[in-house]
Tab-separated table of C-alpha atoms and ligand atoms in Angstrom:
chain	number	residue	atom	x	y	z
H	718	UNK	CA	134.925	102.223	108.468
H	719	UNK	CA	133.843	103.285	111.925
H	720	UNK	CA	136.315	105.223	114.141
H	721	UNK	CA	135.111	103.112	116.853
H	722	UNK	CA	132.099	100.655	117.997
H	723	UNK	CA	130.230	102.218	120.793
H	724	UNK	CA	129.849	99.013	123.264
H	725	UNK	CA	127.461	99.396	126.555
H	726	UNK	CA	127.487	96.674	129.417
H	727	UNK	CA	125.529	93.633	129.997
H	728	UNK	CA	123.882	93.256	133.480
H	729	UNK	CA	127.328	90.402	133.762
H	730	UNK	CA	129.491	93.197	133.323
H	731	UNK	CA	130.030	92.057	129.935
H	732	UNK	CA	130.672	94.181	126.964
H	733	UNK	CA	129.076	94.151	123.869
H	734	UNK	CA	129.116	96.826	120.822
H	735	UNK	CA	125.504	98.545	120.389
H	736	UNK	CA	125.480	97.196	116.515
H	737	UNK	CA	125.290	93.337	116.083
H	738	UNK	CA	124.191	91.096	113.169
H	739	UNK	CA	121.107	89.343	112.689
H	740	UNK	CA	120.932	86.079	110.708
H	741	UNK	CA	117.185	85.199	109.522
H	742	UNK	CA	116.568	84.107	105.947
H	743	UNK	CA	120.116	82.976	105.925
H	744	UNK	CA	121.306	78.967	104.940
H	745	UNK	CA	117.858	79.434	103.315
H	746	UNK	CA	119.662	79.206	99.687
H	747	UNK	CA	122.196	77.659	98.540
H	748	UNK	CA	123.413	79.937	96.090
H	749	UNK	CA	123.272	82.960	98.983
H	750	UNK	CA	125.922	80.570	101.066
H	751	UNK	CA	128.627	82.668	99.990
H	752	UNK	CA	127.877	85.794	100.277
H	753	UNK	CA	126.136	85.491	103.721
H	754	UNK	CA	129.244	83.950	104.953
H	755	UNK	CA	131.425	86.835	103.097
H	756	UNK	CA	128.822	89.407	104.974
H	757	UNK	CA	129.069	88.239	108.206
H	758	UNK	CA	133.283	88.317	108.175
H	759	UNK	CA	133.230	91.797	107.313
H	760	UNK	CA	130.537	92.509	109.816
H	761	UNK	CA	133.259	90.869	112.824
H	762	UNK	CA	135.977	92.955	110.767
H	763	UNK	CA	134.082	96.281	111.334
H	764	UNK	CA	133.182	95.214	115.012
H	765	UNK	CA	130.254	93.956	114.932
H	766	UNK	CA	130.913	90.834	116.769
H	767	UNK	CA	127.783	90.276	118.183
H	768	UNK	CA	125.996	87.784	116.238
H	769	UNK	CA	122.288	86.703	116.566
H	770	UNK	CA	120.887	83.740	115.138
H	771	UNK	CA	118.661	80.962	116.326
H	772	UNK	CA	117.945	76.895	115.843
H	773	UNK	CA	114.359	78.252	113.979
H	774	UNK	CA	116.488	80.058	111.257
H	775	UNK	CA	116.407	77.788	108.526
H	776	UNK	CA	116.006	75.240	110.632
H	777	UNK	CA	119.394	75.164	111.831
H	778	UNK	CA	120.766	76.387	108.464
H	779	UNK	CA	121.818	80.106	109.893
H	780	UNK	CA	123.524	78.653	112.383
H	781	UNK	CA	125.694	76.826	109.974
H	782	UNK	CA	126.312	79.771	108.271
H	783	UNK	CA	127.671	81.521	111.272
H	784	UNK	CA	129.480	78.378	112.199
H	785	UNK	CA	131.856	79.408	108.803
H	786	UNK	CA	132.005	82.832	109.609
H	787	UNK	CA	133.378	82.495	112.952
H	788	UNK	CA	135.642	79.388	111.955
H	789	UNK	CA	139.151	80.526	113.434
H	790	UNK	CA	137.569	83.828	115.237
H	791	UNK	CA	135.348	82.537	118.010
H	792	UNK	CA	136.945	84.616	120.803
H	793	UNK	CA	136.327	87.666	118.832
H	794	UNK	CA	132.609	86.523	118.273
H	795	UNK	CA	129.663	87.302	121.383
H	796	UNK	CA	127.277	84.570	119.580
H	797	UNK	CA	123.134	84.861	120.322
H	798	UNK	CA	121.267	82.390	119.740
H	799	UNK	CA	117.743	81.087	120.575
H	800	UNK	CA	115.630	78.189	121.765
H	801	UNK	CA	112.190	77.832	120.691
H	802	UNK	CA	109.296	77.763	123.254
H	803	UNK	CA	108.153	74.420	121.779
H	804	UNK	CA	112.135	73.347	122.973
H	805	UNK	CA	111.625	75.182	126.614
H	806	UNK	CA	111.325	72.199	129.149
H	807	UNK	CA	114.269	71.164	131.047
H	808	UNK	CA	115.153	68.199	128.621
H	809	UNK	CA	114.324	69.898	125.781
H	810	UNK	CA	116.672	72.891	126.514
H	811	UNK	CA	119.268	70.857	126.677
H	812	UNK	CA	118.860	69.056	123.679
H	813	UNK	CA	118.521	72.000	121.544
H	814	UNK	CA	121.449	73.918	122.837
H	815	UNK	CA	123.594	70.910	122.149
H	816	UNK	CA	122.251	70.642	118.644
H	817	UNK	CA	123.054	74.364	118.171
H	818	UNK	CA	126.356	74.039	119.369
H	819	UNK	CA	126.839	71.194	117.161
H	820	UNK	CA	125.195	73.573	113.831
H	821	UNK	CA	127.682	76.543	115.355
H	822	UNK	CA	130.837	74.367	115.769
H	823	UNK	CA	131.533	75.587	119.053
H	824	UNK	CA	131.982	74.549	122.737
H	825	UNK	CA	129.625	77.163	124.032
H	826	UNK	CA	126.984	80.031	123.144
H	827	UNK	CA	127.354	83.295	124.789
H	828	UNK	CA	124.138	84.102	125.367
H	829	UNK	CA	120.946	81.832	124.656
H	830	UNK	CA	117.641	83.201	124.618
H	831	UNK	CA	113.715	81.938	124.771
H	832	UNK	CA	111.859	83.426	121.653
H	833	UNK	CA	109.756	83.945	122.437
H	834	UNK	CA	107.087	83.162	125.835
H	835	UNK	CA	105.248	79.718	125.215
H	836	UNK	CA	103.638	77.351	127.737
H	837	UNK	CA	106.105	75.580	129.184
H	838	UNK	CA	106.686	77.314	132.845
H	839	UNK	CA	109.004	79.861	132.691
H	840	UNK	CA	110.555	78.649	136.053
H	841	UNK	CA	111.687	75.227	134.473
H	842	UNK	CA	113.130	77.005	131.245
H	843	UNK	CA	114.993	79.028	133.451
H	844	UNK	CA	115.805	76.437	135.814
H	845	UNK	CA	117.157	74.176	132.318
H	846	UNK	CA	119.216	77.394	131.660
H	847	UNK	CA	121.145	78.178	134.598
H	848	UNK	CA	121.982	73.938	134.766
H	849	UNK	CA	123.670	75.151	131.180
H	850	UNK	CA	125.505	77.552	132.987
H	851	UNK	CA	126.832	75.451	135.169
H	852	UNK	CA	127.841	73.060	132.294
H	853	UNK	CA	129.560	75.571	130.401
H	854	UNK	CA	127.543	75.128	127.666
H	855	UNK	CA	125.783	78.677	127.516
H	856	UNK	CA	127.603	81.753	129.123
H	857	UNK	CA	124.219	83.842	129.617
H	858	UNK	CA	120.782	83.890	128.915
H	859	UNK	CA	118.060	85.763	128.090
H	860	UNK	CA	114.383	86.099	126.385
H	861	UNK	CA	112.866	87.481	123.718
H	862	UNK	CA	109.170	89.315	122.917
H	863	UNK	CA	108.737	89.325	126.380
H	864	UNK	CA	106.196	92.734	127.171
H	865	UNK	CA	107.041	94.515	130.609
H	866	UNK	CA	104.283	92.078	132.626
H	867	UNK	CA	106.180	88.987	131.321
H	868	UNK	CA	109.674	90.591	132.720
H	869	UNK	CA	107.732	91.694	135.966
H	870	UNK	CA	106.868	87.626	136.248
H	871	UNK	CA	110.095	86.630	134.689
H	872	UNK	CA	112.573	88.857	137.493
H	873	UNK	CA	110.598	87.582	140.365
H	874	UNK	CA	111.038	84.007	139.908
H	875	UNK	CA	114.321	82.044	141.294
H	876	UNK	CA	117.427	82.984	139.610
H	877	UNK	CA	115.015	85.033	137.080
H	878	UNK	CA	116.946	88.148	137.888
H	879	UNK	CA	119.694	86.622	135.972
H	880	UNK	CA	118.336	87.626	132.544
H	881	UNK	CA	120.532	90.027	130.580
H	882	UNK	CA	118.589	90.889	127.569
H	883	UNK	CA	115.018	90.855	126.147
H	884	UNK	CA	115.167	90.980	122.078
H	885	UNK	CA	112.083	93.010	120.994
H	886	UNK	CA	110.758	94.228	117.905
H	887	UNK	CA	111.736	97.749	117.701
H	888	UNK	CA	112.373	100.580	115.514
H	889	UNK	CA	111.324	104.407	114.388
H	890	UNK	CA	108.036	102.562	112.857
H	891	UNK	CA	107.650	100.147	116.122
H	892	UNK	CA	108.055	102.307	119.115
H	893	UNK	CA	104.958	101.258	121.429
H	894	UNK	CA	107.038	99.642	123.953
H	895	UNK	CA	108.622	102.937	124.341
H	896	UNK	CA	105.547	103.907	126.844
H	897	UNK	CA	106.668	101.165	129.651
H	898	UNK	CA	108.914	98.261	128.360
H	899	UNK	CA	111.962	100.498	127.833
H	900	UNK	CA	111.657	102.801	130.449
H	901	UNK	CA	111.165	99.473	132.990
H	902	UNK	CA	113.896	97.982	131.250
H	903	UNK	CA	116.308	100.634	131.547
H	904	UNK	CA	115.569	101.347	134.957
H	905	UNK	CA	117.008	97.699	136.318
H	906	UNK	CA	119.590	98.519	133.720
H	907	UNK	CA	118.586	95.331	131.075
H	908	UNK	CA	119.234	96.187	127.823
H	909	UNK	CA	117.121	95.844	125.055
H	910	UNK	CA	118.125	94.325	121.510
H	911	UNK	CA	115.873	95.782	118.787
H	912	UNK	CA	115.081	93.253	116.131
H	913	UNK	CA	114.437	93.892	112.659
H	914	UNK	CA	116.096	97.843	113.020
H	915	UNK	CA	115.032	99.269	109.984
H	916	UNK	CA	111.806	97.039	109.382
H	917	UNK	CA	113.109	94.176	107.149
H	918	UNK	CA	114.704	96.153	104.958
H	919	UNK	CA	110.605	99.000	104.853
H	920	UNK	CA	112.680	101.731	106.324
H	921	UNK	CA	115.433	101.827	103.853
H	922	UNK	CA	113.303	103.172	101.141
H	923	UNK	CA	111.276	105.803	103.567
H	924	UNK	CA	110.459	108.918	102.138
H	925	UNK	CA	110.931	110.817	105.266
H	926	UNK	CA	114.080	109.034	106.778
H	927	UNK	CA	115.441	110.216	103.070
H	928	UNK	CA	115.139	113.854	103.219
H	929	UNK	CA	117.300	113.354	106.946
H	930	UNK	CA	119.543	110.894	104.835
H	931	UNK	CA	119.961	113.843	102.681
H	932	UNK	CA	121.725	116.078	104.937
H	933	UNK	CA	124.253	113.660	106.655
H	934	UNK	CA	124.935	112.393	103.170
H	935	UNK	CA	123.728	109.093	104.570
H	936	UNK	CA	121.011	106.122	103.243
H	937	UNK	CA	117.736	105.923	105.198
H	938	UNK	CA	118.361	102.671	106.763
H	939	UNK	CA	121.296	104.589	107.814
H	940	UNK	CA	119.490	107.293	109.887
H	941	UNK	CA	117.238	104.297	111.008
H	942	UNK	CA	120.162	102.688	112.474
H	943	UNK	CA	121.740	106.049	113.884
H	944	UNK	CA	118.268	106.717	115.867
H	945	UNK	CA	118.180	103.162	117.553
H	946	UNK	CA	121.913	103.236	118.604
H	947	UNK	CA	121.150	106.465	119.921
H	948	UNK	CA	119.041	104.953	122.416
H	949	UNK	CA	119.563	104.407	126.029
H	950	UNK	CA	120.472	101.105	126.584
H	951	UNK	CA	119.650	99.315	123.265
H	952	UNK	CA	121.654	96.945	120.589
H	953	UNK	CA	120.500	96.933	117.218
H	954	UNK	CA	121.396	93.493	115.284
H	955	UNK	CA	120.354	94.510	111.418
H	956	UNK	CA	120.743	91.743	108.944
H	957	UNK	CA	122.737	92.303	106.221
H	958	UNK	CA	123.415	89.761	103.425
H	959	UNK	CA	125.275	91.740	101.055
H	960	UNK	CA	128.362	93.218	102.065
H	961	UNK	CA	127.628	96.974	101.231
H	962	UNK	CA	124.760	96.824	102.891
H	963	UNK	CA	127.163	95.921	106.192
H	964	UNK	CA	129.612	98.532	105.261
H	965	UNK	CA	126.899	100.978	105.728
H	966	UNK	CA	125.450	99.846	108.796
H	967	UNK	CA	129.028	100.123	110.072
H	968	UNK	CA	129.601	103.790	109.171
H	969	UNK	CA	125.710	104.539	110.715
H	970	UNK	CA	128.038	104.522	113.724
H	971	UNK	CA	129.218	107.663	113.017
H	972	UNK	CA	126.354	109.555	112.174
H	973	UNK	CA	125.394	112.225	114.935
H	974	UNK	CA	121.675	113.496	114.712
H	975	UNK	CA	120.989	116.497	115.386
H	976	UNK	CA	118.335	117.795	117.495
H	977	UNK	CA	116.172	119.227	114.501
H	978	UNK	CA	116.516	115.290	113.046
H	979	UNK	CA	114.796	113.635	116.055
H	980	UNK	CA	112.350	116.382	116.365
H	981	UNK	CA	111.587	115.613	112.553
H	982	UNK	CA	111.889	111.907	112.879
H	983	UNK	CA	109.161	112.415	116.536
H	984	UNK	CA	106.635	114.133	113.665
H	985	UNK	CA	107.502	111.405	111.224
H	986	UNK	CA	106.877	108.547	113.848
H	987	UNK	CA	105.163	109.685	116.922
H	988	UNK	CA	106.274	108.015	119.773
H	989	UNK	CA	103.337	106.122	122.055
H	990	UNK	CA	100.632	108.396	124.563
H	991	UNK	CA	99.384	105.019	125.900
H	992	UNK	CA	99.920	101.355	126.377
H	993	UNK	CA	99.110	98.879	123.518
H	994	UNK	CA	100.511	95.350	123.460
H	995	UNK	CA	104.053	94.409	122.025
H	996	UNK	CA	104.193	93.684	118.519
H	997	UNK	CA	106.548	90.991	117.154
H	998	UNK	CA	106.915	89.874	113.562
Q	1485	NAP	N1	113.638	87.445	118.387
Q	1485	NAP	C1	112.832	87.495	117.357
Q	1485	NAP	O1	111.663	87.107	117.426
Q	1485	NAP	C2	113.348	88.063	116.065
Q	1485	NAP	C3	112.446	88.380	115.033
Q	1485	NAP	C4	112.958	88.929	113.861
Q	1485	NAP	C5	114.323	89.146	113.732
Q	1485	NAP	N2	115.179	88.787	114.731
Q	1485	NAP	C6	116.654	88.984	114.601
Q	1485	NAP	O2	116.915	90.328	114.237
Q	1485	NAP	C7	117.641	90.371	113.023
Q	1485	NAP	C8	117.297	91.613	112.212
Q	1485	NAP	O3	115.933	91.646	111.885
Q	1485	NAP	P1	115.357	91.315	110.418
Q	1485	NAP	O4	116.290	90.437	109.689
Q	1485	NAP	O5	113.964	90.862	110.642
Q	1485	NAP	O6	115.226	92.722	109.726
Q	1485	NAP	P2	116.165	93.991	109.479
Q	1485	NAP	O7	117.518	93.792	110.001
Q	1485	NAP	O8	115.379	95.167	109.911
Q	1485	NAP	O9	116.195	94.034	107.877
Q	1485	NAP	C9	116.893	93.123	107.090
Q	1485	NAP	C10	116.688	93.526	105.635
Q	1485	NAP	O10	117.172	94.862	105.458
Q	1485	NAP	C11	118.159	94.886	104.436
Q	1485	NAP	N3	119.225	95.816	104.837
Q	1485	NAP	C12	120.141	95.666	105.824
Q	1485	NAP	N4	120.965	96.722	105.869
Q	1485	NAP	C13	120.559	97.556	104.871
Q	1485	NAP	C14	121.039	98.797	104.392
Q	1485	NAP	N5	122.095	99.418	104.950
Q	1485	NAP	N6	120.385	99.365	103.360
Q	1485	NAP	C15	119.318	98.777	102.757
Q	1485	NAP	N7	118.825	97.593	103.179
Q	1485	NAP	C16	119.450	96.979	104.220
Q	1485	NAP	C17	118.684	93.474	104.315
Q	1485	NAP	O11	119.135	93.256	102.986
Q	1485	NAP	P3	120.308	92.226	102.585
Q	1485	NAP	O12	120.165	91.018	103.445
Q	1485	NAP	O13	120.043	91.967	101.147
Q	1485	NAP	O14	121.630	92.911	102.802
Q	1485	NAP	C18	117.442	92.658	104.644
Q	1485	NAP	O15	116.625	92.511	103.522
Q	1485	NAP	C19	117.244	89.055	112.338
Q	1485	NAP	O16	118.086	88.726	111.262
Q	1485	NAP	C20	117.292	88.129	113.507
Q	1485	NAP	O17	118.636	87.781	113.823
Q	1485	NAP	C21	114.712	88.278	115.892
């Protein structure tokens, strides 16, 4: 168990711990129900009370899954979850957050995101989202696979600098946006949440994040997880279906690298010399 969740601070002033969940490919099976569930109520028992899901995730069927695991523990619980471009007009916002709320059994979402840009003006989606503000209905909001000239746009539009988080793919194997989109994103202090932490599940068999594992008596999803909390400004939300795989993200918390790790982790996965587009899976 962790001796303590590191937390950092929203742009609200909120506080959320630096390790959340992620929920994609669960309520895909039936027979999984369980155990996600079981997963997910250890996760909030370690600290990790951030949970991210979203109304694409099995269509709807992650959401129901976190309804159950936050059944009785919702004021513990910072719930993410997302609208889908196709959803992003004013009307359509609205719709779809009520539907998730319905899936999530709860009176409000914490903090609802775009997935990711789409064609529908940004201006209206973020118009539709600060009406849900006002409604009560979402707390926050933010985007996701947004790349630093789609945050430029997004900041300068009416009420756009009220975004608190833009949920990118990163992680030691993914670190292009490293060469603008973080260090833009930490300057006006808006945290980044790195999706897919240790690669769906690639980076837990690496040979070379196994010979660090090997010295902090760790896993190599482990040491994946210890680099992104490590930094500046970013929450990792790994998904974790079985529940010793989230006892183990839990206790990445207290791994310390040392400086000869990230200098062999740097050889392992260079970070970027120039710009190239953000990825997304
Ligand atoms: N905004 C977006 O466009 C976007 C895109 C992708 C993902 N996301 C969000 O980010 C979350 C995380 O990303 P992801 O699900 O793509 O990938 P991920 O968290 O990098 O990897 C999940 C996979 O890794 C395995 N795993 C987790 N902890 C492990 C450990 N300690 N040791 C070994 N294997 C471990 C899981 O296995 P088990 O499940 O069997 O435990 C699962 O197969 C998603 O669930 C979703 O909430 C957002």
């Amino acid at each position: 168990m962790p001796s303590l969740i590191r937390t950092l601070k929203l742009p609200s002033g909120e506080t959320v711990p630096v390790l959340g969940q992620g929920t994609w490919k669960m309520g895909e099976d039936r027979r999984r129900h369980a155990d996600e569930v079981a997963a997910l109520k250890l996760g909030l028992d370690l600290g990790m009370t951030l949970i991210d899901t979203a109304e694409m995730y099995a269509d709807g069927g992650a959401e129901e899954v976190v309804a159950q695991a936050i059944a009785g523990r919702r004021d513990e619980t910072f719930l993410v979850s997302k609208v889908l471009p196709s959803n992003a007009s004013r009307a359509g916002v609205k719709r779809a957050c009520e539907s998730s709320l319905k899936r999530l059994a709860t009176d409000r979402i914490d903090l609802y995101l775009l997935h990711w840009p789409g064609s529908v003006p940004l201006s209206e989606t973020v118009q539709a989202f600060e009406a849900l503000k006002t409604e009560g209905k979402i707390r926050h909001w933010g985007v996701s696979n947004f790349d630093t000239d789609e945050m430029e746009n997004l900041v300068g539009l009416p009420s756009g600098g009220n975004v608190q988080t833009n949920q990118v793919l990163y992680n030691l194997s993914r670190r292009g946006l490293e060469f603008d989109l973080a260090p833009w994103s930490r300057q006006r202090r808006i945290p980044l949440m790195a999706y897919s932490p240790v690669e769906q599940g690639a980076l837990a068999r690496n040979a070379r994040l196994e010979a660090v594992a090997a010295r902090h008596n760790a896993t190599a999803a482990q040491i994946a997880l210890a680099w992104i909390m490590m930094q500046d400004g970013v929450i990792a939300i790994p998904k974790a279906g079985r529940q010793e795989h989230v006892r183990q993200n839990a206790a990445a918390l207290d791994i310390a690298l040392t400086a000869e790790d990230l200098a062999e982790l740097d050889r392992a996965f260079p970070p970027p010399t120039r710009k190239r587009g953000l990825e997304m899976i």
